[in-house]
mmCIF file with all atom_site columns, C-alpha atoms in Angstrom:
data_model
loop_
_atom_site.group_PDB
_atom_site.id
_atom_site.type_symbol
_atom_site.label_atom_id
_atom_site.label_alt_id
_atom_site.label_comp_id
_atom_site.label_asym_id
_atom_site.label_entity_id
_atom_site.label_seq_id
_atom_site.pdbx_PDB_ins_code
_atom_site.Cartn_x
_atom_site.Cartn_y
_atom_site.Cartn_z
_atom_site.occupancy
_atom_site.B_iso_or_equiv
_atom_site.pdbx_formal_charge
_atom_site.auth_seq_id
_atom_site.auth_comp_id
_atom_site.auth_asym_id
_atom_site.auth_atom_id
_atom_site.pdbx_PDB_model_num
ATOM 1   C CA . ALA M 1 1   ? -18.191 -6.393  -7.908  1.00 0.00 ? 1   ALA M CA 1
ATOM 2   C CA . GLN M 1 2   ? -15.867 -6.209  -4.763  1.00 0.00 ? 2   GLN M CA 1
ATOM 3   C CA . THR M 1 3   ? -16.125 -3.880  -1.807  1.00 0.00 ? 3   THR M CA 1
ATOM 4   C CA . ILE M 1 4   ? -13.986 -3.512  1.150   1.00 0.00 ? 4   ILE M CA 1
ATOM 5   C CA . HIS M 1 5   ? -15.408 -1.862  4.002   1.00 0.00 ? 5   HIS M CA 1
ATOM 6   C CA . GLN M 1 6   ? -13.378 -0.419  7.207   1.00 0.00 ? 6   GLN M CA 1
ATOM 7   C CA . TRP M 1 7   ? -15.238 0.599   10.438  1.00 0.00 ? 7   TRP M CA 1
ATOM 8   C CA . PRO M 1 8   ? -14.985 3.279   12.253  1.00 0.00 ? 8   PRO M CA 1
ATOM 9   C CA . VAL M 1 9   ? -14.155 5.776   9.920   1.00 0.00 ? 9   VAL M CA 1
ATOM 10  C CA . ALA M 1 10  ? -11.697 7.664   12.441  1.00 0.00 ? 10  ALA M CA 1
ATOM 11  C CA . GLU M 1 11  ? -11.370 7.384   15.859  1.00 0.00 ? 11  GLU M CA 1
ATOM 12  C CA . ILE M 1 12  ? -9.598  9.725   18.669  1.00 0.00 ? 12  ILE M CA 1
ATOM 13  C CA . LYS M 1 13  ? -8.595  7.465   21.551  1.00 0.00 ? 13  LYS M CA 1
ATOM 14  C CA . ALA M 1 14  ? -6.729  8.143   24.915  1.00 0.00 ? 14  ALA M CA 1
ATOM 15  C CA . VAL M 1 15  ? -3.549  6.303   25.447  1.00 0.00 ? 15  VAL M CA 1
ATOM 16  C CA . GLY M 1 16  ? -4.122  3.010   27.401  1.00 0.00 ? 16  GLY M CA 1
ATOM 17  C CA . SER M 1 17  ? -7.497  2.715   26.529  1.00 0.00 ? 17  SER M CA 1
ATOM 18  C CA . PRO M 1 18  ? -8.214  -0.154  24.357  1.00 0.00 ? 18  PRO M CA 1
ATOM 19  C CA . LEU M 1 19  ? -9.090  -0.167  20.477  1.00 0.00 ? 19  LEU M CA 1
ATOM 20  C CA . SER M 1 20  ? -11.189 -2.526  17.820  1.00 0.00 ? 20  SER M CA 1
ATOM 21  C CA . LEU M 1 21  ? -10.770 -1.478  14.273  1.00 0.00 ? 21  LEU M CA 1
ATOM 22  C CA . GLY M 1 22  ? -12.721 -3.981  11.267  1.00 0.00 ? 22  GLY M CA 1
ATOM 23  C CA . CYS M 1 23  ? -12.663 -4.390  7.632   1.00 0.00 ? 23  CYS M CA 1
ATOM 24  C CA . THR M 1 24  ? -15.202 -6.511  5.491   1.00 0.00 ? 24  THR M CA 1
ATOM 25  C CA . ILE M 1 25  ? -14.972 -7.617  1.914   1.00 0.00 ? 25  ILE M CA 1
ATOM 26  C CA . LYS M 1 26  ? -17.427 -8.364  0.007   1.00 0.00 ? 26  LYS M CA 1
ATOM 27  C CA . GLY M 1 27  ? -17.831 -10.284 -3.185  1.00 0.00 ? 27  GLY M CA 1
ATOM 28  C CA . LYS M 1 28  ? -14.361 -12.051 -3.029  1.00 0.00 ? 28  LYS M CA 1
ATOM 29  C CA . SER M 1 29  ? -14.235 -15.483 -1.554  1.00 0.00 ? 29  SER M CA 1
ATOM 30  C CA . SER M 1 30  ? -11.420 -16.815 0.433   1.00 0.00 ? 30  SER M CA 1
ATOM 31  C CA . PRO M 1 31  ? -9.279  -13.384 -0.283  1.00 0.00 ? 31  PRO M CA 1
ATOM 32  C CA . ASN M 1 32  ? -6.015  -13.054 1.114   1.00 0.00 ? 32  ASN M CA 1
ATOM 33  C CA . LEU M 1 33  ? -6.567  -9.912  3.892   1.00 0.00 ? 33  LEU M CA 1
ATOM 34  C CA . TYR M 1 34  ? -3.951  -7.234  4.779   1.00 0.00 ? 34  TYR M CA 1
ATOM 35  C CA . TRP M 1 35  ? -3.524  -4.679  7.610   1.00 0.00 ? 35  TRP M CA 1
ATOM 36  C CA . TYR M 1 36  ? -1.295  -1.640  6.706   1.00 0.00 ? 36  TYR M CA 1
ATOM 37  C CA . TRP M 1 37  ? -0.111  0.758   9.047   1.00 0.00 ? 37  TRP M CA 1
ATOM 38  C CA . GLN M 1 38  ? 1.084   4.653   7.851   1.00 0.00 ? 38  GLN M CA 1
ATOM 39  C CA . ALA M 1 39  ? 2.133   7.158   9.813   1.00 0.00 ? 39  ALA M CA 1
ATOM 40  C CA . THR M 1 40  ? 0.796   11.201  8.944   1.00 0.00 ? 40  THR M CA 1
ATOM 41  C CA . GLY M 1 41  ? 3.156   11.833  5.186   1.00 0.00 ? 41  GLY M CA 1
ATOM 42  C CA . GLY M 1 42  ? 5.050   8.500   5.976   1.00 0.00 ? 42  GLY M CA 1
ATOM 43  C CA . THR M 1 43  ? 4.768   5.101   3.744   1.00 0.00 ? 43  THR M CA 1
ATOM 44  C CA . LEU M 1 44  ? 2.784   1.730   4.566   1.00 0.00 ? 44  LEU M CA 1
ATOM 45  C CA . GLN M 1 45  ? 4.216   -0.724  6.617   1.00 0.00 ? 45  GLN M CA 1
ATOM 46  C CA . GLN M 1 46  ? 2.467   -3.976  6.287   1.00 0.00 ? 46  GLN M CA 1
ATOM 47  C CA . LEU M 1 47  ? 1.441   -5.126  10.193  1.00 0.00 ? 47  LEU M CA 1
ATOM 48  C CA . PHE M 1 48  ? -0.071  -8.501  9.355   1.00 0.00 ? 48  PHE M CA 1
ATOM 49  C CA . TYR M 1 49  ? -1.992  -11.414 6.867   1.00 0.00 ? 49  TYR M CA 1
ATOM 50  C CA . SER M 1 50  ? -4.341  -13.518 6.379   1.00 0.00 ? 50  SER M CA 1
ATOM 51  C CA . ILE M 1 51  ? -4.992  -16.130 3.885   1.00 0.00 ? 51  ILE M CA 1
ATOM 52  C CA . THR M 1 52  ? -7.512  -18.358 5.078   1.00 0.00 ? 52  THR M CA 1
ATOM 53  C CA . VAL M 1 53  ? -10.250 -17.835 8.004   1.00 0.00 ? 53  VAL M CA 1
ATOM 54  C CA . GLY M 1 54  ? -8.569  -18.335 11.937  1.00 0.00 ? 54  GLY M CA 1
ATOM 55  C CA . GLN M 1 55  ? -5.023  -17.736 10.301  1.00 0.00 ? 55  GLN M CA 1
ATOM 56  C CA . VAL M 1 56  ? -3.214  -14.503 10.774  1.00 0.00 ? 56  VAL M CA 1
ATOM 57  C CA . GLU M 1 57  ? 0.655   -14.157 10.420  1.00 0.00 ? 57  GLU M CA 1
ATOM 58  C CA . SER M 1 58  ? 2.341   -10.934 12.460  1.00 0.00 ? 58  SER M CA 1
ATOM 59  C CA . VAL M 1 59  ? 5.328   -9.273  10.122  1.00 0.00 ? 59  VAL M CA 1
ATOM 60  C CA . VAL M 1 60  ? 6.032   -6.214  13.020  1.00 0.00 ? 60  VAL M CA 1
ATOM 61  C CA . GLN M 1 61  ? 5.422   -5.980  16.527  1.00 0.00 ? 61  GLN M CA 1
ATOM 62  C CA . LEU M 1 62  ? 3.720   -3.020  17.499  1.00 0.00 ? 62  LEU M CA 1
ATOM 63  C CA . ASN M 1 63  ? 1.329   -4.230  20.373  1.00 0.00 ? 63  ASN M CA 1
ATOM 64  C CA . LEU M 1 64  ? -1.127  -4.671  18.252  1.00 0.00 ? 64  LEU M CA 1
ATOM 65  C CA . SER M 1 65  ? -2.746  -8.158  17.107  1.00 0.00 ? 65  SER M CA 1
ATOM 66  C CA . ALA M 1 66  ? -5.134  -9.388  14.588  1.00 0.00 ? 66  ALA M CA 1
ATOM 67  C CA . SER M 1 67  ? -7.916  -12.091 13.876  1.00 0.00 ? 67  SER M CA 1
ATOM 68  C CA . ARG M 1 68  ? -9.926  -13.298 10.878  1.00 0.00 ? 68  ARG M CA 1
ATOM 69  C CA . PRO M 1 69  ? -12.991 -14.522 12.550  1.00 0.00 ? 69  PRO M CA 1
ATOM 70  C CA . LYS M 1 70  ? -14.902 -14.869 9.348   1.00 0.00 ? 70  LYS M CA 1
ATOM 71  C CA . ASP M 1 71  ? -13.662 -15.371 5.605   1.00 0.00 ? 71  ASP M CA 1
ATOM 72  C CA . ASP M 1 72  ? -14.908 -11.691 4.874   1.00 0.00 ? 72  ASP M CA 1
ATOM 73  C CA . GLN M 1 73  ? -13.292 -10.079 7.904   1.00 0.00 ? 73  GLN M CA 1
ATOM 74  C CA . PHE M 1 74  ? -10.282 -9.364  9.735   1.00 0.00 ? 74  PHE M CA 1
ATOM 75  C CA . ILE M 1 75  ? -10.121 -7.510  12.437  1.00 0.00 ? 75  ILE M CA 1
ATOM 76  C CA . LEU M 1 76  ? -7.381  -5.121  14.367  1.00 0.00 ? 76  LEU M CA 1
ATOM 77  C CA . SER M 1 77  ? -6.955  -4.913  18.225  1.00 0.00 ? 77  SER M CA 1
ATOM 78  C CA . THR M 1 78  ? -5.365  -3.673  21.220  1.00 0.00 ? 78  THR M CA 1
ATOM 79  C CA . GLU M 1 79  ? -6.005  -3.882  24.730  1.00 0.00 ? 79  GLU M CA 1
ATOM 80  C CA . LYS M 1 80  ? -3.606  -0.655  25.791  1.00 0.00 ? 80  LYS M CA 1
ATOM 81  C CA . LEU M 1 81  ? -3.403  2.335   22.928  1.00 0.00 ? 81  LEU M CA 1
ATOM 82  C CA . LEU M 1 82  ? 0.052   4.043   22.633  1.00 0.00 ? 82  LEU M CA 1
ATOM 83  C CA . LEU M 1 83  ? 0.910   7.392   21.574  1.00 0.00 ? 83  LEU M CA 1
ATOM 84  C CA . SER M 1 84  ? 2.982   5.897   19.052  1.00 0.00 ? 84  SER M CA 1
ATOM 85  C CA . HIS M 1 85  ? -0.227  3.992   17.710  1.00 0.00 ? 85  HIS M CA 1
ATOM 86  C CA . SER M 1 86  ? -1.704  6.883   15.722  1.00 0.00 ? 86  SER M CA 1
ATOM 87  C CA . GLY M 1 87  ? -1.925  6.930   12.066  1.00 0.00 ? 87  GLY M CA 1
ATOM 88  C CA . PHE M 1 88  ? -4.195  5.842   9.139   1.00 0.00 ? 88  PHE M CA 1
ATOM 89  C CA . TYR M 1 89  ? -4.928  1.908   8.912   1.00 0.00 ? 89  TYR M CA 1
ATOM 90  C CA . LEU M 1 90  ? -5.633  0.142   6.167   1.00 0.00 ? 90  LEU M CA 1
ATOM 91  C CA . CYS M 1 91  ? -6.930  -3.101  5.176   1.00 0.00 ? 91  CYS M CA 1
ATOM 92  C CA . ALA M 1 92  ? -6.125  -4.720  1.709   1.00 0.00 ? 92  ALA M CA 1
ATOM 93  C CA . TRP M 1 93  ? -6.983  -7.623  -0.074  1.00 0.00 ? 93  TRP M CA 1
ATOM 94  C CA . SER M 1 94  ? -5.672  -9.524  -2.828  1.00 0.00 ? 94  SER M CA 1
ATOM 95  C CA . LEU M 1 95  ? -6.588  -12.726 -4.778  1.00 0.00 ? 95  LEU M CA 1
ATOM 96  C CA . THR M 1 96  ? -4.213  -14.640 -4.073  1.00 0.00 ? 96  THR M CA 1
ATOM 97  C CA . ALA M 1 97  ? -0.132  -15.100 -2.597  1.00 0.00 ? 97  ALA M CA 1
ATOM 98  C CA . GLY M 1 98  ? 2.392   -14.387 -5.369  1.00 0.00 ? 98  GLY M CA 1
ATOM 99  C CA . GLY M 1 99  ? 2.712   -11.139 -6.453  1.00 0.00 ? 99  GLY M CA 1
ATOM 100 C CA . VAL M 1 100 ? -0.670  -10.297 -7.592  1.00 0.00 ? 100 VAL M CA 1
ATOM 101 C CA . GLU M 1 101 ? -2.592  -6.681  -6.962  1.00 0.00 ? 101 GLU M CA 1
ATOM 102 C CA . GLN M 1 102 ? -3.627  -5.400  -3.553  1.00 0.00 ? 102 GLN M CA 1
ATOM 103 C CA . TYR M 1 103 ? -6.862  -3.247  -3.400  1.00 0.00 ? 103 TYR M CA 1
ATOM 104 C CA . PHE M 1 104 ? -6.692  -1.104  -0.355  1.00 0.00 ? 104 PHE M CA 1
ATOM 105 C CA . GLY M 1 105 ? -10.148 -0.068  1.437   1.00 0.00 ? 105 GLY M CA 1
ATOM 106 C CA . PRO M 1 106 ? -11.090 3.292   2.522   1.00 0.00 ? 106 PRO M CA 1
ATOM 107 C CA . GLY M 1 107 ? -8.767  3.327   6.056   1.00 0.00 ? 107 GLY M CA 1
ATOM 108 C CA . THR M 1 108 ? -9.472  4.062   9.182   1.00 0.00 ? 108 THR M CA 1
ATOM 109 C CA . ARG M 1 109 ? -7.686  7.848   10.641  1.00 0.00 ? 109 ARG M CA 1
ATOM 110 C CA . LEU M 1 110 ? -6.508  6.789   14.485  1.00 0.00 ? 110 LEU M CA 1
ATOM 111 C CA . THR M 1 111 ? -5.632  9.538   16.924  1.00 0.00 ? 111 THR M CA 1
ATOM 112 C CA . VAL M 1 112 ? -4.268  8.583   20.278  1.00 0.00 ? 112 VAL M CA 1
ATOM 113 C CA . LEU M 1 113 ? -4.020  11.727  22.813  1.00 0.00 ? 113 LEU M CA 1
ATOM 114 C CA . GLY B 2 1   ? 14.002  -8.388  4.290   1.00 0.00 ? 1   GLY B CA 1
ATOM 115 C CA . GLU B 2 2   ? 13.671  -6.303  0.795   1.00 0.00 ? 2   GLU B CA 1
ATOM 116 C CA . GLN B 2 3   ? 14.271  -2.771  1.343   1.00 0.00 ? 3   GLN B CA 1
ATOM 117 C CA . VAL B 2 4   ? 12.766  0.113   -1.189  1.00 0.00 ? 4   VAL B CA 1
ATOM 118 C CA . GLU B 2 5   ? 14.582  3.165   -2.065  1.00 0.00 ? 5   GLU B CA 1
ATOM 119 C CA . GLN B 2 6   ? 12.739  6.346   -3.921  1.00 0.00 ? 6   GLN B CA 1
ATOM 120 C CA . LEU B 2 7   ? 13.827  9.627   -5.005  1.00 0.00 ? 7   LEU B CA 1
ATOM 121 C CA . PRO B 2 8   ? 12.888  11.982  -5.811  1.00 0.00 ? 8   PRO B CA 1
ATOM 122 C CA . SER B 2 9   ? 10.746  12.592  -2.441  1.00 0.00 ? 9   SER B CA 1
ATOM 123 C CA . ILE B 2 10  ? 9.215   15.455  -3.857  1.00 0.00 ? 10  ILE B CA 1
ATOM 124 C CA . LEU B 2 11  ? 8.760   16.392  -7.325  1.00 0.00 ? 11  LEU B CA 1
ATOM 125 C CA . ARG B 2 12  ? 7.347   19.786  -8.645  1.00 0.00 ? 12  ARG B CA 1
ATOM 126 C CA . VAL B 2 13  ? 6.626   20.291  -12.371 1.00 0.00 ? 13  VAL B CA 1
ATOM 127 C CA . GLN B 2 14  ? 5.402   22.314  -14.985 1.00 0.00 ? 14  GLN B CA 1
ATOM 128 C CA . GLU B 2 15  ? 1.815   21.388  -16.136 1.00 0.00 ? 15  GLU B CA 1
ATOM 129 C CA . GLY B 2 16  ? 2.333   19.556  -19.828 1.00 0.00 ? 16  GLY B CA 1
ATOM 130 C CA . SER B 2 17  ? 5.687   18.074  -18.524 1.00 0.00 ? 17  SER B CA 1
ATOM 131 C CA . SER B 2 18  ? 6.728   14.392  -17.961 1.00 0.00 ? 18  SER B CA 1
ATOM 132 C CA . ALA B 2 19  ? 7.499   13.527  -14.496 1.00 0.00 ? 19  ALA B CA 1
ATOM 133 C CA . SER B 2 20  ? 10.032  10.505  -13.660 1.00 0.00 ? 20  SER B CA 1
ATOM 134 C CA . ILE B 2 21  ? 10.240  8.961   -10.108 1.00 0.00 ? 21  ILE B CA 1
ATOM 135 C CA . ASN B 2 22  ? 12.673  6.168   -9.622  1.00 0.00 ? 22  ASN B CA 1
ATOM 136 C CA . CYS B 2 23  ? 13.205  3.329   -7.262  1.00 0.00 ? 23  CYS B CA 1
ATOM 137 C CA . SER B 2 24  ? 15.517  0.250   -6.423  1.00 0.00 ? 24  SER B CA 1
ATOM 138 C CA . TYR B 2 25  ? 15.224  -2.561  -4.426  1.00 0.00 ? 25  TYR B CA 1
ATOM 139 C CA . GLU B 2 26  ? 17.737  -5.189  -2.683  1.00 0.00 ? 26  GLU B CA 1
ATOM 140 C CA . ASP B 2 27  ? 16.020  -8.795  -3.011  1.00 0.00 ? 27  ASP B CA 1
ATOM 141 C CA . SER B 2 28  ? 16.609  -10.147 -6.652  1.00 0.00 ? 28  SER B CA 1
ATOM 142 C CA . ALA B 2 29  ? 13.577  -12.167 -5.690  1.00 0.00 ? 29  ALA B CA 1
ATOM 143 C CA . SER B 2 30  ? 10.790  -9.509  -6.052  1.00 0.00 ? 30  SER B CA 1
ATOM 144 C CA . ASN B 2 31  ? 8.722   -10.188 -9.033  1.00 0.00 ? 31  ASN B CA 1
ATOM 145 C CA . TYR B 2 32  ? 5.980   -7.905  -8.872  1.00 0.00 ? 32  TYR B CA 1
ATOM 146 C CA . PHE B 2 33  ? 6.140   -4.287  -8.767  1.00 0.00 ? 33  PHE B CA 1
ATOM 147 C CA . PRO B 2 34  ? 2.895   -1.918  -8.270  1.00 0.00 ? 34  PRO B CA 1
ATOM 148 C CA . TRP B 2 35  ? 2.998   1.973   -8.041  1.00 0.00 ? 35  TRP B CA 1
ATOM 149 C CA . TYR B 2 36  ? 0.195   3.421   -5.982  1.00 0.00 ? 36  TYR B CA 1
ATOM 150 C CA . LYS B 2 37  ? -1.133  7.246   -5.767  1.00 0.00 ? 37  LYS B CA 1
ATOM 151 C CA . GLN B 2 38  ? -2.449  8.688   -2.895  1.00 0.00 ? 38  GLN B CA 1
ATOM 152 C CA . GLU B 2 39  ? -4.471  11.611  -2.228  1.00 0.00 ? 39  GLU B CA 1
ATOM 153 C CA . PRO B 2 40  ? -4.573  13.916  0.936   1.00 0.00 ? 40  PRO B CA 1
ATOM 154 C CA . GLY B 2 41  ? -6.658  11.722  3.453   1.00 0.00 ? 41  GLY B CA 1
ATOM 155 C CA . GLU B 2 42  ? -7.398  8.789   0.808   1.00 0.00 ? 42  GLU B CA 1
ATOM 156 C CA . ASN B 2 43  ? -6.661  5.528   0.294   1.00 0.00 ? 43  ASN B CA 1
ATOM 157 C CA . PRO B 2 44  ? -3.597  4.649   -1.623  1.00 0.00 ? 44  PRO B CA 1
ATOM 158 C CA . LYS B 2 45  ? -4.791  3.311   -5.211  1.00 0.00 ? 45  LYS B CA 1
ATOM 159 C CA . LEU B 2 46  ? -3.365  0.895   -7.798  1.00 0.00 ? 46  LEU B CA 1
ATOM 160 C CA . ILE B 2 47  ? -2.699  2.988   -11.105 1.00 0.00 ? 47  ILE B CA 1
ATOM 161 C CA . ILE B 2 48  ? -0.127  0.510   -12.754 1.00 0.00 ? 48  ILE B CA 1
ATOM 162 C CA . ASP B 2 49  ? 1.986   -2.160  -12.128 1.00 0.00 ? 49  ASP B CA 1
ATOM 163 C CA . ILE B 2 50  ? 4.791   -4.617  -13.657 1.00 0.00 ? 50  ILE B CA 1
ATOM 164 C CA . ARG B 2 51  ? 5.974   -7.900  -13.079 1.00 0.00 ? 51  ARG B CA 1
ATOM 165 C CA . SER B 2 52  ? 9.018   -9.298  -13.906 1.00 0.00 ? 52  SER B CA 1
ATOM 166 C CA . ASN B 2 53  ? 8.854   -11.086 -17.027 1.00 0.00 ? 53  ASN B CA 1
ATOM 167 C CA . MET B 2 54  ? 8.187   -7.383  -18.863 1.00 0.00 ? 54  MET B CA 1
ATOM 168 C CA . GLU B 2 55  ? 10.704  -4.553  -18.992 1.00 0.00 ? 55  GLU B CA 1
ATOM 169 C CA . ARG B 2 56  ? 7.830   -1.538  -20.172 1.00 0.00 ? 56  ARG B CA 1
ATOM 170 C CA . LYS B 2 57  ? 4.176   -0.907  -19.801 1.00 0.00 ? 57  LYS B CA 1
ATOM 171 C CA . GLN B 2 58  ? 2.280   1.603   -20.729 1.00 0.00 ? 58  GLN B CA 1
ATOM 172 C CA . ILE B 2 59  ? -1.331  3.211   -19.337 1.00 0.00 ? 59  ILE B CA 1
ATOM 173 C CA . GLN B 2 60  ? -1.965  6.048   -21.060 1.00 0.00 ? 60  GLN B CA 1
ATOM 174 C CA . GLU B 2 61  ? -0.105  8.516   -19.755 1.00 0.00 ? 61  GLU B CA 1
ATOM 175 C CA . LEU B 2 62  ? 1.776   6.135   -17.534 1.00 0.00 ? 62  LEU B CA 1
ATOM 176 C CA . ILE B 2 63  ? 4.792   4.297   -18.386 1.00 0.00 ? 63  ILE B CA 1
ATOM 177 C CA . VAL B 2 64  ? 7.080   1.495   -16.215 1.00 0.00 ? 64  VAL B CA 1
ATOM 178 C CA . LEU B 2 65  ? 10.046  0.880   -16.848 1.00 0.00 ? 65  LEU B CA 1
ATOM 179 C CA . LEU B 2 66  ? 12.165  -1.950  -15.241 1.00 0.00 ? 66  LEU B CA 1
ATOM 180 C CA . ASP B 2 67  ? 15.466  -3.175  -14.941 1.00 0.00 ? 67  ASP B CA 1
ATOM 181 C CA . LYS B 2 68  ? 16.387  -6.250  -13.362 1.00 0.00 ? 68  LYS B CA 1
ATOM 182 C CA . LYS B 2 69  ? 19.618  -6.151  -13.428 1.00 0.00 ? 69  LYS B CA 1
ATOM 183 C CA . ALA B 2 70  ? 19.990  -3.073  -11.806 1.00 0.00 ? 70  ALA B CA 1
ATOM 184 C CA . LYS B 2 71  ? 17.285  -4.020  -9.636  1.00 0.00 ? 71  LYS B CA 1
ATOM 185 C CA . ARG B 2 72  ? 15.890  -0.556  -10.525 1.00 0.00 ? 72  ARG B CA 1
ATOM 186 C CA . PHE B 2 73  ? 12.094  0.416   -12.091 1.00 0.00 ? 73  PHE B CA 1
ATOM 187 C CA . SER B 2 74  ? 10.747  3.697   -12.716 1.00 0.00 ? 74  SER B CA 1
ATOM 188 C CA . LEU B 2 75  ? 7.320   5.309   -13.215 1.00 0.00 ? 75  LEU B CA 1
ATOM 189 C CA . HIS B 2 76  ? 7.201   8.227   -16.045 1.00 0.00 ? 76  HIS B CA 1
ATOM 190 C CA . ILE B 2 77  ? 3.917   10.588  -16.287 1.00 0.00 ? 77  ILE B CA 1
ATOM 191 C CA . THR B 2 78  ? 4.178   11.953  -19.645 1.00 0.00 ? 78  THR B CA 1
ATOM 192 C CA . ASP B 2 79  ? 1.881   15.507  -20.237 1.00 0.00 ? 79  ASP B CA 1
ATOM 193 C CA . THR B 2 80  ? 1.044   15.911  -16.585 1.00 0.00 ? 80  THR B CA 1
ATOM 194 C CA . GLN B 2 81  ? -2.367  17.478  -15.461 1.00 0.00 ? 81  GLN B CA 1
ATOM 195 C CA . PRO B 2 82  ? -2.810  19.477  -12.093 1.00 0.00 ? 82  PRO B CA 1
ATOM 196 C CA . GLY B 2 83  ? -4.885  16.395  -11.347 1.00 0.00 ? 83  GLY B CA 1
ATOM 197 C CA . ASP B 2 84  ? -1.589  14.452  -11.013 1.00 0.00 ? 84  ASP B CA 1
ATOM 198 C CA . SER B 2 85  ? -0.862  16.396  -8.322  1.00 0.00 ? 85  SER B CA 1
ATOM 199 C CA . ALA B 2 86  ? -0.599  14.182  -4.757  1.00 0.00 ? 86  ALA B CA 1
ATOM 200 C CA . MET B 2 87  ? 1.706   11.403  -3.609  1.00 0.00 ? 87  MET B CA 1
ATOM 201 C CA . TYR B 2 88  ? 2.928   8.119   -5.408  1.00 0.00 ? 88  TYR B CA 1
ATOM 202 C CA . PHE B 2 89  ? 4.208   5.625   -3.755  1.00 0.00 ? 89  PHE B CA 1
ATOM 203 C CA . CYS B 2 90  ? 6.541   2.439   -5.516  1.00 0.00 ? 90  CYS B CA 1
ATOM 204 C CA . ALA B 2 91  ? 6.423   -0.749  -3.967  1.00 0.00 ? 91  ALA B CA 1
ATOM 205 C CA . ALA B 2 92  ? 8.125   -4.421  -4.619  1.00 0.00 ? 92  ALA B CA 1
ATOM 206 C CA . SER B 2 93  ? 6.909   -7.879  -3.597  1.00 0.00 ? 93  SER B CA 1
ATOM 207 C CA . GLY B 2 94  ? 7.502   -11.514 -3.715  1.00 0.00 ? 94  GLY B CA 1
ATOM 208 C CA . ALA B 2 95  ? 5.619   -13.700 -1.927  1.00 0.00 ? 95  ALA B CA 1
ATOM 209 C CA . THR B 2 96  ? 6.935   -15.829 0.648   1.00 0.00 ? 96  THR B CA 1
ATOM 210 C CA . GLY B 2 97  ? 5.149   -18.515 2.599   1.00 0.00 ? 97  GLY B CA 1
ATOM 211 C CA . GLY B 2 98  ? 1.887   -17.233 1.542   1.00 0.00 ? 98  GLY B CA 1
ATOM 212 C CA . ASN B 2 99  ? 2.099   -13.636 2.042   1.00 0.00 ? 99  ASN B CA 1
ATOM 213 C CA . ASN B 2 100 ? 2.132   -10.890 -0.990  1.00 0.00 ? 100 ASN B CA 1
ATOM 214 C CA . LYS B 2 101 ? 3.528   -8.355  1.400   1.00 0.00 ? 101 LYS B CA 1
ATOM 215 C CA . LEU B 2 102 ? 4.085   -4.939  -0.667  1.00 0.00 ? 102 LEU B CA 1
ATOM 216 C CA . THR B 2 103 ? 7.418   -3.242  0.741   1.00 0.00 ? 103 THR B CA 1
ATOM 217 C CA . PHE B 2 104 ? 6.968   0.261   -0.621  1.00 0.00 ? 104 PHE B CA 1
ATOM 218 C CA . GLY B 2 105 ? 9.338   2.958   -0.820  1.00 0.00 ? 105 GLY B CA 1
ATOM 219 C CA . GLN B 2 106 ? 9.033   6.618   1.239   1.00 0.00 ? 106 GLN B CA 1
ATOM 220 C CA . GLY B 2 107 ? 7.017   8.125   -1.473  1.00 0.00 ? 107 GLY B CA 1
ATOM 221 C CA . THR B 2 108 ? 7.629   10.967  -3.733  1.00 0.00 ? 108 THR B CA 1
ATOM 222 C CA . VAL B 2 109 ? 4.829   14.830  -3.268  1.00 0.00 ? 109 VAL B CA 1
ATOM 223 C CA . LEU B 2 110 ? 4.155   15.650  -6.804  1.00 0.00 ? 110 LEU B CA 1
ATOM 224 C CA . SER B 2 111 ? 3.293   18.796  -7.660  1.00 0.00 ? 111 SER B CA 1
ATOM 225 C CA . VAL B 2 112 ? 1.824   19.810  -11.142 1.00 0.00 ? 112 VAL B CA 1
ATOM 226 C CA . ILE B 2 113 ? 1.915   23.525  -11.732 1.00 0.00 ? 113 ILE B CA 1
ATOM 227 C CA . PRO B 2 114 ? -0.600  24.865  -13.814 1.00 0.00 ? 114 PRO B CA 1
#
């Protein structure tokens, strides 16, 4: 069975500091991977997607970047956090593109002070 | 890009009654419509979905209806229980260029009153 793990579970960071969030999926080879962001009490917004190692596409510009260094790993990062980066970051996976099910990881709660 | 409207934003129902959430979308190319349930502090969980080649789908107490002409879809929870209380999101997707992008509605907070 596939498992998706995100780290850290939660972070409290200062404005202007760097950030790195990770996502690992086990049990599926070559999944499509996605990063979503959710403001507290708000809806989910897709940030990035990746269909293969080394290839990441940006969907919205939020002064964040993403990378896929391994088939099962997806990293979200920034060199300088903004207050507006606070929220819930969710990694998701699907088998292939084309309107198929997406499953979310447990998420990382980020608070920027 | 796609936009999804979801109503109501807040829904309170009596235990045992039905709850209905309605969504509309704009892009006629969207072909996949999932529903997610999110409990406080948790990740969204896929509870039911429907594809554009269907008009109705039921899983136990969950019913999803899709009207492609009107670009509307809806979730109906029959015989609601307190455990159904949560945030519910509808979404629409039509893969473009390899991105299975889900566009979400604004969410509905469902409260089931015992």
